[in-house]
Coordinates of C-alpha atoms (C1' of nucleotides) in Angstrom, one line a residue:
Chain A
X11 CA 0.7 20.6 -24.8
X12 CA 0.3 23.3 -21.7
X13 CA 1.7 22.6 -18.8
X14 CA 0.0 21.8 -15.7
X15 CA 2.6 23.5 -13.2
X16 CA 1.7 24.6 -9.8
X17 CA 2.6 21.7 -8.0
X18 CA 5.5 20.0 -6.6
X19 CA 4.9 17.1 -8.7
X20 CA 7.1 14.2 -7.8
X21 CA 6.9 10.2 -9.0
X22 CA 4.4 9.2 -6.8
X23 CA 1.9 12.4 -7.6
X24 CA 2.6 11.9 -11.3
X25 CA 1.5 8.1 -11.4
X26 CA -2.0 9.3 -9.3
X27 CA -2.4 11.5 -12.0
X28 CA -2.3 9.4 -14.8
X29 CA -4.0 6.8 -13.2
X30 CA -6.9 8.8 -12.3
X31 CA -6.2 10.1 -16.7
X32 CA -6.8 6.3 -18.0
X33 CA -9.3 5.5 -15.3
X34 CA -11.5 8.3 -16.7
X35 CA -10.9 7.5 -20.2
X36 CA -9.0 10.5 -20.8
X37 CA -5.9 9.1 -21.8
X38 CA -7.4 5.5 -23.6
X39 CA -6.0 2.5 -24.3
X40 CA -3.5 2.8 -27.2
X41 CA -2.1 6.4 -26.3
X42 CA 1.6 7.4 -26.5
X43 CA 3.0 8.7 -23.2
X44 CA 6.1 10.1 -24.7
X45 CA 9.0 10.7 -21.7
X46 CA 9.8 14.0 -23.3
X47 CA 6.0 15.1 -23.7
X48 CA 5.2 14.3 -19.9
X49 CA 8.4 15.5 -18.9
X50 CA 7.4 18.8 -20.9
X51 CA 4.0 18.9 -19.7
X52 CA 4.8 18.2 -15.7
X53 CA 7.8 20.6 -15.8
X54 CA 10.1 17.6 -14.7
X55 CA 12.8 15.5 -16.2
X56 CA 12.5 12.0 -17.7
X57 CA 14.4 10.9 -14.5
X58 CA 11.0 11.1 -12.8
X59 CA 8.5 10.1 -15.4
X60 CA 10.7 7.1 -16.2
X61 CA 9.6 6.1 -12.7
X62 CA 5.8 7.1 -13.1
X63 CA 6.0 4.8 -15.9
X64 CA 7.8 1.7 -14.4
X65 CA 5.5 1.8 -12.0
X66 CA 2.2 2.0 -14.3
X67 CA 3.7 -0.8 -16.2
X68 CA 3.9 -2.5 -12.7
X69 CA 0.2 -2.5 -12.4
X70 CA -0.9 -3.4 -15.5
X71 CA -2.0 0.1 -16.8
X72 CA 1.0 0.9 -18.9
X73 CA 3.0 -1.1 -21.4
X74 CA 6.6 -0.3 -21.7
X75 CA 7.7 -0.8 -25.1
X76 CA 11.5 -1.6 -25.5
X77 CA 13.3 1.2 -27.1
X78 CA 9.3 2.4 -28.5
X79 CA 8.6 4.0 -25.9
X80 CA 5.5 4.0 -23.1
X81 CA 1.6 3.0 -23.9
X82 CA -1.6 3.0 -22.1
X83 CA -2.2 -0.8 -21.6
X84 CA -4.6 -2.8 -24.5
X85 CA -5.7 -5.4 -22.2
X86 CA -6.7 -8.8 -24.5
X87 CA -9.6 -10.6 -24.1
X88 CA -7.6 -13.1 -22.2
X89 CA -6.2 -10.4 -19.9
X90 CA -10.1 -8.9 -19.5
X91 CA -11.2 -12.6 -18.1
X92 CA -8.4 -12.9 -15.8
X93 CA -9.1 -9.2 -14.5
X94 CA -12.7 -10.6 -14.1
X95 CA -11.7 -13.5 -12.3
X96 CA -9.8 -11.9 -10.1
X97 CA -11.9 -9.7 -8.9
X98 CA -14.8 -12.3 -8.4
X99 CA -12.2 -14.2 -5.8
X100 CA -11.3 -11.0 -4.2
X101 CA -14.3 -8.6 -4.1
X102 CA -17.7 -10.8 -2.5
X103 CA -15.9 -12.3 0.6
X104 CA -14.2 -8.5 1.1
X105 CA -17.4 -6.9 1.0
X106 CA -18.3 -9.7 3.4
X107 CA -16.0 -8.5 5.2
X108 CA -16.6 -5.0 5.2
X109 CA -20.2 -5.5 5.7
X110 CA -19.3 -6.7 9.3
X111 CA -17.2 -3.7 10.1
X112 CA -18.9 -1.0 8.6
X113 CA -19.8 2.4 10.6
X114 CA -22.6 4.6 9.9
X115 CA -19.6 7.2 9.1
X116 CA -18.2 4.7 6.1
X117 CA -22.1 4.0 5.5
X118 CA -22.1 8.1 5.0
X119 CA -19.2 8.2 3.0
X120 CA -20.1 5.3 0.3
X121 CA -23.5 7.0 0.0
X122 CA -21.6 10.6 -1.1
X123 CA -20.4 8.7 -3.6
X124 CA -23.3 7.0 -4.8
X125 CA -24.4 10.3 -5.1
X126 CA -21.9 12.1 -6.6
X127 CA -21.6 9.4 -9.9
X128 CA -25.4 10.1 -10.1
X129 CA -24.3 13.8 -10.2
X130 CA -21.2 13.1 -12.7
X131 CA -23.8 11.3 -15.0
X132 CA -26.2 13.7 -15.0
X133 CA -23.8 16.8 -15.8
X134 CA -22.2 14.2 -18.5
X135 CA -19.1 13.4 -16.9
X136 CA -18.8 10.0 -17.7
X137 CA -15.5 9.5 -17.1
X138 CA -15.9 10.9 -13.7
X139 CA -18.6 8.5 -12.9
X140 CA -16.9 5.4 -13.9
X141 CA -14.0 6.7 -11.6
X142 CA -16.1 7.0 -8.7
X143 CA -17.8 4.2 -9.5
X144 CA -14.5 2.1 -9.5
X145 CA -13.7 4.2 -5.9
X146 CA -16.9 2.7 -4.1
X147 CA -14.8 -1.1 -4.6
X148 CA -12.0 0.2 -3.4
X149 CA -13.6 1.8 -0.8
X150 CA -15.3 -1.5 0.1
X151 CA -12.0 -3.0 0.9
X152 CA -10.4 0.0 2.7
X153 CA -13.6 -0.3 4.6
X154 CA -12.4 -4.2 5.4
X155 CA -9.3 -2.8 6.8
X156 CA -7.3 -5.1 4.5
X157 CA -4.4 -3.2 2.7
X158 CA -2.9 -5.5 0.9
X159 CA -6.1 -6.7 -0.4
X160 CA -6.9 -3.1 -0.6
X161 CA -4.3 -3.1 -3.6
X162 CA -5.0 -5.6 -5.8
X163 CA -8.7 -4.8 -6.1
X164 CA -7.4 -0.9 -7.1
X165 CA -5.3 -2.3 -9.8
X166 CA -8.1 -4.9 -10.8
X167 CA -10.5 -1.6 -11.0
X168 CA -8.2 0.5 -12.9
X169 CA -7.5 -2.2 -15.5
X170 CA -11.2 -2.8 -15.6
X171 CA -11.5 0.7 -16.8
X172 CA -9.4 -0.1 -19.4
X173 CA -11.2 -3.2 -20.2
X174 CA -14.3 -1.6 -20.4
X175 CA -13.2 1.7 -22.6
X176 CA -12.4 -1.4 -25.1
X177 CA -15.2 -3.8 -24.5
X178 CA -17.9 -2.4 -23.3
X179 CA -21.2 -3.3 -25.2
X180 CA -24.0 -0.5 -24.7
X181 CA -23.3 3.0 -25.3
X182 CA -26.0 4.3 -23.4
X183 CA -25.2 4.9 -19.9
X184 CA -23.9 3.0 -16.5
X185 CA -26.5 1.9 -15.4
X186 CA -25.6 -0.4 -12.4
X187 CA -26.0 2.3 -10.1
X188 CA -28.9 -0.1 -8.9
X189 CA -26.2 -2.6 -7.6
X190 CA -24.0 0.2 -5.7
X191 CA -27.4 1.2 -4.0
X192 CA -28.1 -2.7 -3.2
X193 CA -25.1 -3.2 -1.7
X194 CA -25.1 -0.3 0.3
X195 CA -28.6 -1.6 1.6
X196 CA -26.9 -4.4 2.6
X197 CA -23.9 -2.8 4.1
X198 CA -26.6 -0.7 6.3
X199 CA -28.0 -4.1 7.7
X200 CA -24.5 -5.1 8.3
X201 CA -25.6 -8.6 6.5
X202 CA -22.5 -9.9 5.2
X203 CA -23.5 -12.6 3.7
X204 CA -26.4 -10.8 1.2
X205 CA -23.4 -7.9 0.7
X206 CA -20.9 -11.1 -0.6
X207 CA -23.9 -12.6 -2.8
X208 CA -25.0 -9.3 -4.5
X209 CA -21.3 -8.2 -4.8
X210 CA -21.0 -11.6 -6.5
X211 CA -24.0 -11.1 -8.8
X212 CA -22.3 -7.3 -9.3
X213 CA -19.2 -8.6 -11.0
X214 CA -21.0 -11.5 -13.1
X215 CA -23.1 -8.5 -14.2
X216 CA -20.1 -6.5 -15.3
X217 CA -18.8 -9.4 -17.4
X218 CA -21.8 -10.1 -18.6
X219 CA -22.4 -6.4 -20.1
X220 CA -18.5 -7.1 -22.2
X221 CA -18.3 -8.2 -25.0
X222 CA -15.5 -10.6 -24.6
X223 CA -15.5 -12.9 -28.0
X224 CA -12.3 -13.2 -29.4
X225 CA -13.3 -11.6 -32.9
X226 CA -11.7 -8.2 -33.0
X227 CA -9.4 -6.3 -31.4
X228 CA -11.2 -2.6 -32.2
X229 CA -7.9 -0.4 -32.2
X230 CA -7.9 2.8 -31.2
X231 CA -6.8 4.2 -34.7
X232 CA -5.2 3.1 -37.8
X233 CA -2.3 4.5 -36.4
X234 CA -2.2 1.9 -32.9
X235 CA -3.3 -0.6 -35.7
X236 CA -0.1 -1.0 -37.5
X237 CA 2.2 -0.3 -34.5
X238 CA 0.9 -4.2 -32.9
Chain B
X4 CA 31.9 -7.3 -2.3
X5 CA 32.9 -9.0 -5.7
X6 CA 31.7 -8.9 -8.7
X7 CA 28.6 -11.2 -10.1
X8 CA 29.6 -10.1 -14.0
X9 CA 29.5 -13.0 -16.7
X10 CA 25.7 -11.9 -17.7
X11 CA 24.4 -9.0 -19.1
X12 CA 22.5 -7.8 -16.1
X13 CA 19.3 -5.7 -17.1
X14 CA 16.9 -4.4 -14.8
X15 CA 14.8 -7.5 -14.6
X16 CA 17.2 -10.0 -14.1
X17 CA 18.3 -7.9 -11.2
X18 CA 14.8 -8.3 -9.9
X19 CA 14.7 -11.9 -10.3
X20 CA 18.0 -12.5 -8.6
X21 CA 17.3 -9.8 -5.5
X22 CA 13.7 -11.6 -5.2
X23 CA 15.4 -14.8 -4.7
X24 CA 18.0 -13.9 -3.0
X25 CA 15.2 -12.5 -0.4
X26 CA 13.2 -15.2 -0.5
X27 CA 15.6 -17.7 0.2
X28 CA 17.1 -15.5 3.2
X29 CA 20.4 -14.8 1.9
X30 CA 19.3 -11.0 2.5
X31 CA 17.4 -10.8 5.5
X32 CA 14.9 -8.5 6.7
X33 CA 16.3 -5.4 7.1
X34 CA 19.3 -5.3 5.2
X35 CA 20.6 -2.3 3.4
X36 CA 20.7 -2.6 -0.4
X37 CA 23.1 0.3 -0.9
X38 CA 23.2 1.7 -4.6
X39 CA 26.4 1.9 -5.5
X40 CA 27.1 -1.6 -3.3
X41 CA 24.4 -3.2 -5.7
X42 CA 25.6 -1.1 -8.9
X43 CA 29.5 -2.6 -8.4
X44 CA 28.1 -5.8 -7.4
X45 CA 26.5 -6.1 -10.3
X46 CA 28.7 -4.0 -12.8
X47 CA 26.1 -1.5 -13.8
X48 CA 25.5 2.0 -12.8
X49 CA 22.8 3.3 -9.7
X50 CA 20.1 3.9 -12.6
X51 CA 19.2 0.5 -13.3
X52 CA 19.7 -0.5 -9.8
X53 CA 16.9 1.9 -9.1
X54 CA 15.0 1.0 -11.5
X55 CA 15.5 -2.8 -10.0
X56 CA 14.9 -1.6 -6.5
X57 CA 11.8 0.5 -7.4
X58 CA 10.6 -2.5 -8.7
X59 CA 10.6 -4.5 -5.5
X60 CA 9.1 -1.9 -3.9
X61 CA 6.2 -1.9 -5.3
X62 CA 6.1 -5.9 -4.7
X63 CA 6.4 -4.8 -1.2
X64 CA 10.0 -6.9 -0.8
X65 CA 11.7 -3.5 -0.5
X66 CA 10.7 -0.4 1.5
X67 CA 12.5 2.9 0.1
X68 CA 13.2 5.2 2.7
X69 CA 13.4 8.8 1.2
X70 CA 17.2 9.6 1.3
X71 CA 17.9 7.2 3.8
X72 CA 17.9 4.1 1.0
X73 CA 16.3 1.2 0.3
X74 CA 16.1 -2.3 2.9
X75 CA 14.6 -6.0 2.7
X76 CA 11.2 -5.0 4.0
X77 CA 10.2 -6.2 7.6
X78 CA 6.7 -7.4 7.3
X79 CA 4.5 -5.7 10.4
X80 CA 2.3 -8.5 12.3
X81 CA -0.7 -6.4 10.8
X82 CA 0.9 -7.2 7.3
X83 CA 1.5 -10.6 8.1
X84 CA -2.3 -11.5 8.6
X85 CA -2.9 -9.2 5.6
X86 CA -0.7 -11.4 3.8
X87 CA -2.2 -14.6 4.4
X88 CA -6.0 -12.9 4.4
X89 CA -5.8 -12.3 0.9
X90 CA -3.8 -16.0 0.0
X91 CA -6.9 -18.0 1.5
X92 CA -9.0 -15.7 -0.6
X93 CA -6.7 -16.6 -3.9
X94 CA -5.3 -19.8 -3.5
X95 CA -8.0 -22.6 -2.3
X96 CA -10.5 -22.1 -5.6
X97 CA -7.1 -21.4 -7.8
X98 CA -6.2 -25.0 -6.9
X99 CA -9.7 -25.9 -7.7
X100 CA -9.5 -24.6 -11.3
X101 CA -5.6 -26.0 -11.5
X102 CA -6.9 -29.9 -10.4
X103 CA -9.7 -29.6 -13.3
X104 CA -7.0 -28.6 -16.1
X105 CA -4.2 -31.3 -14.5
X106 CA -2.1 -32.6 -17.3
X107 CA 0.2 -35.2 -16.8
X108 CA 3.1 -32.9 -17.4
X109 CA 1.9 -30.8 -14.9
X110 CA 1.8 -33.9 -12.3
X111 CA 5.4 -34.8 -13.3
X112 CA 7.1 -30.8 -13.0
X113 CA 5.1 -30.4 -9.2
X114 CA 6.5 -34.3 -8.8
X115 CA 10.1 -33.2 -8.8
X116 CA 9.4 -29.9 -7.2
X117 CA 8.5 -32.1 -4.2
X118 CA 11.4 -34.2 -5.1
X119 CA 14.0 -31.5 -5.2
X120 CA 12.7 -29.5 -2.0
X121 CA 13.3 -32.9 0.3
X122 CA 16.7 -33.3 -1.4
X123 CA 17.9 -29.7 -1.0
X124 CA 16.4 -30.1 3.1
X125 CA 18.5 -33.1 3.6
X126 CA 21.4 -31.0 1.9
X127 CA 20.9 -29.2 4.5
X128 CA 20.1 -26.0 2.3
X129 CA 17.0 -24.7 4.1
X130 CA 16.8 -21.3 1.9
X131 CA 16.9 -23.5 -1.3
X132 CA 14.0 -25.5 0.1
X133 CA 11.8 -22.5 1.2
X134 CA 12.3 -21.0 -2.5
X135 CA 11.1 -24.5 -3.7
X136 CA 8.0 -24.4 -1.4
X137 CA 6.9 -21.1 -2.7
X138 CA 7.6 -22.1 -6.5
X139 CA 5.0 -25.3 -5.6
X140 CA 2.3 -22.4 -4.9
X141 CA 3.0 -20.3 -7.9
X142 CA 3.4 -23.5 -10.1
X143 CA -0.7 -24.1 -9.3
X144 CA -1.9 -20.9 -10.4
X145 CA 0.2 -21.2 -13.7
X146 CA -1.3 -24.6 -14.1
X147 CA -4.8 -22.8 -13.2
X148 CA -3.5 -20.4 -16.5
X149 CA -4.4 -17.3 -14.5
X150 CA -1.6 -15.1 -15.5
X151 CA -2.8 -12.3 -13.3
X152 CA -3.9 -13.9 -10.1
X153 CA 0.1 -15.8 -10.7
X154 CA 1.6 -12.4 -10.5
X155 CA -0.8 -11.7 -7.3
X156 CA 0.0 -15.3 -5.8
X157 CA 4.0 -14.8 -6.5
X158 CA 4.2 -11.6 -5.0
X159 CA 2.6 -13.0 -1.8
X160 CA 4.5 -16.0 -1.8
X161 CA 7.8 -13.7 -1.5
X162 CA 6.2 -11.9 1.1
X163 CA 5.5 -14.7 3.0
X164 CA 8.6 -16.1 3.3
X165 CA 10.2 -12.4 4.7
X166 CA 6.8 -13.2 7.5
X167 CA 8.3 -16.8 7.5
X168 CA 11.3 -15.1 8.4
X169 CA 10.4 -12.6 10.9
X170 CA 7.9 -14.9 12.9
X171 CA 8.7 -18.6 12.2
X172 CA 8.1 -20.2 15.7
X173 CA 9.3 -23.9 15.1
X174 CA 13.2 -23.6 14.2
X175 CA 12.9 -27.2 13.1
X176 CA 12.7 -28.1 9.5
X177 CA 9.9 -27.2 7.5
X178 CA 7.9 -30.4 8.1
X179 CA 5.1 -29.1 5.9
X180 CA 6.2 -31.1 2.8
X181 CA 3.1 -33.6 3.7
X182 CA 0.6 -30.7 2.9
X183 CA 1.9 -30.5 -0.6
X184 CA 2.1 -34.3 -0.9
X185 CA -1.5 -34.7 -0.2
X186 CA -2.2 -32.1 -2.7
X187 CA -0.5 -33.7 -5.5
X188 CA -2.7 -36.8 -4.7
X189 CA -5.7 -34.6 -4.7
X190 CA -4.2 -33.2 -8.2
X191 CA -3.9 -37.1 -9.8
X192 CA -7.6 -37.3 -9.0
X193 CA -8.3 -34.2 -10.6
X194 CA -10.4 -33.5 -7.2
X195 CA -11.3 -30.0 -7.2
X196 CA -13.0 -29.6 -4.0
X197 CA -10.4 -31.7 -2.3
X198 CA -7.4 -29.7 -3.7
X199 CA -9.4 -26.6 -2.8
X200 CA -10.2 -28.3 1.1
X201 CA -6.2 -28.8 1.0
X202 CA -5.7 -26.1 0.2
X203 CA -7.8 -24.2 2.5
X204 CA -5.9 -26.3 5.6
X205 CA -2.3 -25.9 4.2
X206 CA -2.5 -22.3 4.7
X207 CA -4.4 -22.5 7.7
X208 CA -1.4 -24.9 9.3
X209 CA 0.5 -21.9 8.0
X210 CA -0.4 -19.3 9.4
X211 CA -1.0 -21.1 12.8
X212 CA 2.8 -22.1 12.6
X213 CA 3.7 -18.4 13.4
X214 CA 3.9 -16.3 16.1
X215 CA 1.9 -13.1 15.7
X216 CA 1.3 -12.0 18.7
X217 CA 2.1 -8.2 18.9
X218 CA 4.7 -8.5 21.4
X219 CA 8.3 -8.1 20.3
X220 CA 9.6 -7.7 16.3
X221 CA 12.8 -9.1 16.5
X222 CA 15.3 -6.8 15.0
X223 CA 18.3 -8.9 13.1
X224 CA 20.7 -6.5 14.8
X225 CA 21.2 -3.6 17.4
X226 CA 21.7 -1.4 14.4
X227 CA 18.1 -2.3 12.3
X228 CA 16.6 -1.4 16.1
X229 CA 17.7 2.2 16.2
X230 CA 17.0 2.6 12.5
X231 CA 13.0 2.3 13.6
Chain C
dC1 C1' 7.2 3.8 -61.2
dG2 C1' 8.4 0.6 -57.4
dC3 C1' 11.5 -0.9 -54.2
dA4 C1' 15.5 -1.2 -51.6
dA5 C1' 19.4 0.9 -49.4
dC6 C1' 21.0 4.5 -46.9
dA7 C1' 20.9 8.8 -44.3
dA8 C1' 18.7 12.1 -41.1
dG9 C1' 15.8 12.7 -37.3
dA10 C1' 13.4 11.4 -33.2
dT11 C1' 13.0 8.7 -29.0
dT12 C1' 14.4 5.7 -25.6
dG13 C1' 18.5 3.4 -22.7
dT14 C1' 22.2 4.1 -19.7
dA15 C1' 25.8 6.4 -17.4
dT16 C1' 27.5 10.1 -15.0
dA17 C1' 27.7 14.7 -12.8
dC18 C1' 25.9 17.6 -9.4
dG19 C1' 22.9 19.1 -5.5
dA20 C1' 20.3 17.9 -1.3
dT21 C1' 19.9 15.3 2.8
dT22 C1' 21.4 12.4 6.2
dT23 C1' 24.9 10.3 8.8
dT24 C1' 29.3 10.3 10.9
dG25 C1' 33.3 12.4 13.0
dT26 C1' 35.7 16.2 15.5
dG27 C1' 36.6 19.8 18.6
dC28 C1' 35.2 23.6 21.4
dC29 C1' 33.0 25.1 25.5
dG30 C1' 30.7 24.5 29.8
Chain D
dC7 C1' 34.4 14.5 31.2
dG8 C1' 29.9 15.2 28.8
dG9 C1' 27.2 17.5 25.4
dC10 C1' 26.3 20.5 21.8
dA11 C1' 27.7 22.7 17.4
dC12 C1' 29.9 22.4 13.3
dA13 C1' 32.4 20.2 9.6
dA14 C1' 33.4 16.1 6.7
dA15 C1' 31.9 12.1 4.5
dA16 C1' 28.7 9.1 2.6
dT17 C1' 24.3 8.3 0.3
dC18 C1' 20.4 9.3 -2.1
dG19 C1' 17.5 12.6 -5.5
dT20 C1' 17.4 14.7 -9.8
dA21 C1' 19.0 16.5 -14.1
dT22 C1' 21.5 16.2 -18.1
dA23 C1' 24.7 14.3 -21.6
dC24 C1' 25.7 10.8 -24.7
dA25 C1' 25.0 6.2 -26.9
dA26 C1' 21.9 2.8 -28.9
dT27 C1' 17.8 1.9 -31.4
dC28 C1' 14.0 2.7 -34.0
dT29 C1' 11.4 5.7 -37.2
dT30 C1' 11.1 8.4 -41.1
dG31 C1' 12.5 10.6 -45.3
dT32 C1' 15.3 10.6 -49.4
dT33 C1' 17.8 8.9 -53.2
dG34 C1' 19.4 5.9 -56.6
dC35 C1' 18.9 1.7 -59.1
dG36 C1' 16.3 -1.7 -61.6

DNA sequence: CGCAACAAGATTGTATACGATTTTGTGCCG
DNA sequence: CGGCACAAAATCGTATACAATCTTGTTGCG
């Protein structure tokens, strides 16, 4: 592997990074982070990506293997309800929120990336638009000016990514652009309660569109097969 | 300091014995957690001291303050309201779900958790009590069997008791043990909306039983004042 | 030929050494 | 005597060395 140099990358910057990897599918579920391959690849030592990786495994995205080393997070279909179910407490009375304090520049800013998933999806990035896709929720609760809220619902949507790279049922493509654009309507009207409703409908939607039956667990090769 | 030895000490065990230690306000807001203090305390070297206090961090209980070290975190007012924004989003319809999958068992373990919170108040041992009050709230949403809201729920819970800390305005007892009485009742019935109404209130009472007005944060010493 | 025991290699777990930064203490100069 | 500059100490940040554990490959026996 090439290394990716030119920055001063410290712990902090290193975890962005590979979130931003599994969030867009680029790393999925399953893969090895080896310390000595990151280490290698960042031009750091395993001092720092030890810490990357405690903190992934801290939010759910990485599992830390004792003395096996560091995985991107398999989330079970038990794990992939909870995800679901959090999110359905947190996100509709947040985007109730955020509907009442919204400002034409936040309006401005959730529309630019409306647009630019359209863009990613069109140029067939899909990894790139399920990443922005999963920004215009967290955006929603920045917009709510609720931090702490702010950071469950961006480890909720991160996890989702890996729920969905594992469960999701069509292969053709996201197409619940329609939502984004109906909440946005809503945001525009500042009408809290229809944002919480559709944001409601939004997530019951994204369940719906799993499939979450407890049959198989498709693993990501023979390989991540045996190692469970 | 002396030594705790007797026990293997590993990184999470540290965690669990900081955490409580912090949330039964044997370590204040705003104490120094000094590496090598902690590693000698402990019997283990700075690495998985770090590793411990990293940990916290990212529960917010610690805030790591680049080469200056790491200190029981001092929850802002603004973090305060966060804190308790995000529990009436969590914990009312978690109660719900918990009063619908009530098992006896579960009646009898939040029983004595009442039980043992009045005994350690007339001990006189207000820290034990607190701790107890917190596991009453993290003992619904493991009843609930939402793994991942728990770990959302239990990090708050913490948190709130460094808020409890910082801006308790009553310095009487903590004469909230009614609230979780009345609970429990709604429990036995297996009244959902009730525990969720209850709920709803408790935190309500909570909340109103602090000061947050944005006057003064109280620093525990001279010292933590100049360190701001 | 198959399987088990053992050895070699690879990877993680922990401790420690060293450098960077901040804090604290001291002394010179105004 | 007060204040600034510099030096000493303490503490954190990072890298690296070594130990523990797991994986993998090989060999010998049944």
């Amino acid at each position: 592997m090439n290394k990716i140099e030119t920055k001063g990358w410290t712990s902090d910057t290193v975890v962005s990074d590979l979130e931003r990897a599994i969030h867009e599918h680029r790393l999925p579920p399953g893969t090895k982070l080896g310390e000595d391959e990151l280490g290698d690849a960042y031009g750091i030592s395993r001092t720092i990506v030890r810490a990357a990786l405690l903190a992934l495994s801290h939010r759910h995205l990485v599992e830390l293997k004792r003395n096996r080393g560091a995985f991107v997070a398999q989330p079970s279909v038990r794990e992939a309800r909870e995800v679901f179910e959090a999110r359905s407490l947190l996100e509709p009375r947040t985007a109730h929120s955020a509907a009442l304090r919204m400002t034409d520049a936040d309006l401005r800013l959730l529309n630019e990336n409306i647009r630019d998933e359209h863009a990613a999806l069109d140029a067939g990035e899909n990894g790139r638009a399920l990443f922005l896709s999963g920004q215009f929720h967290v955006e929603i609760a920045r917009i709510a000016d609720q931090s702490t809220i702010e950071t469950f619902i961006s480890e909720l949507i991160s996890r989702s990514s890996l729920i969905i790279a594992l469960y999701w049922r069509r292969r053709a493509a996201l197409c619940e652009t329609q939502a984004h654009h109906a909440l946005l309507d809503a945001f525009a009207q500042r009408d809290g309660d229809a944002a919480e409703q559709l944001m409601k409908s939004h997530l019951l939607d994204l369940v719906a569109s799993l499939d979450l039956r407890n049959v198989s667990q498709p693993p990501t090769s023979l390989r991540e097969a045996l190692q469970r």
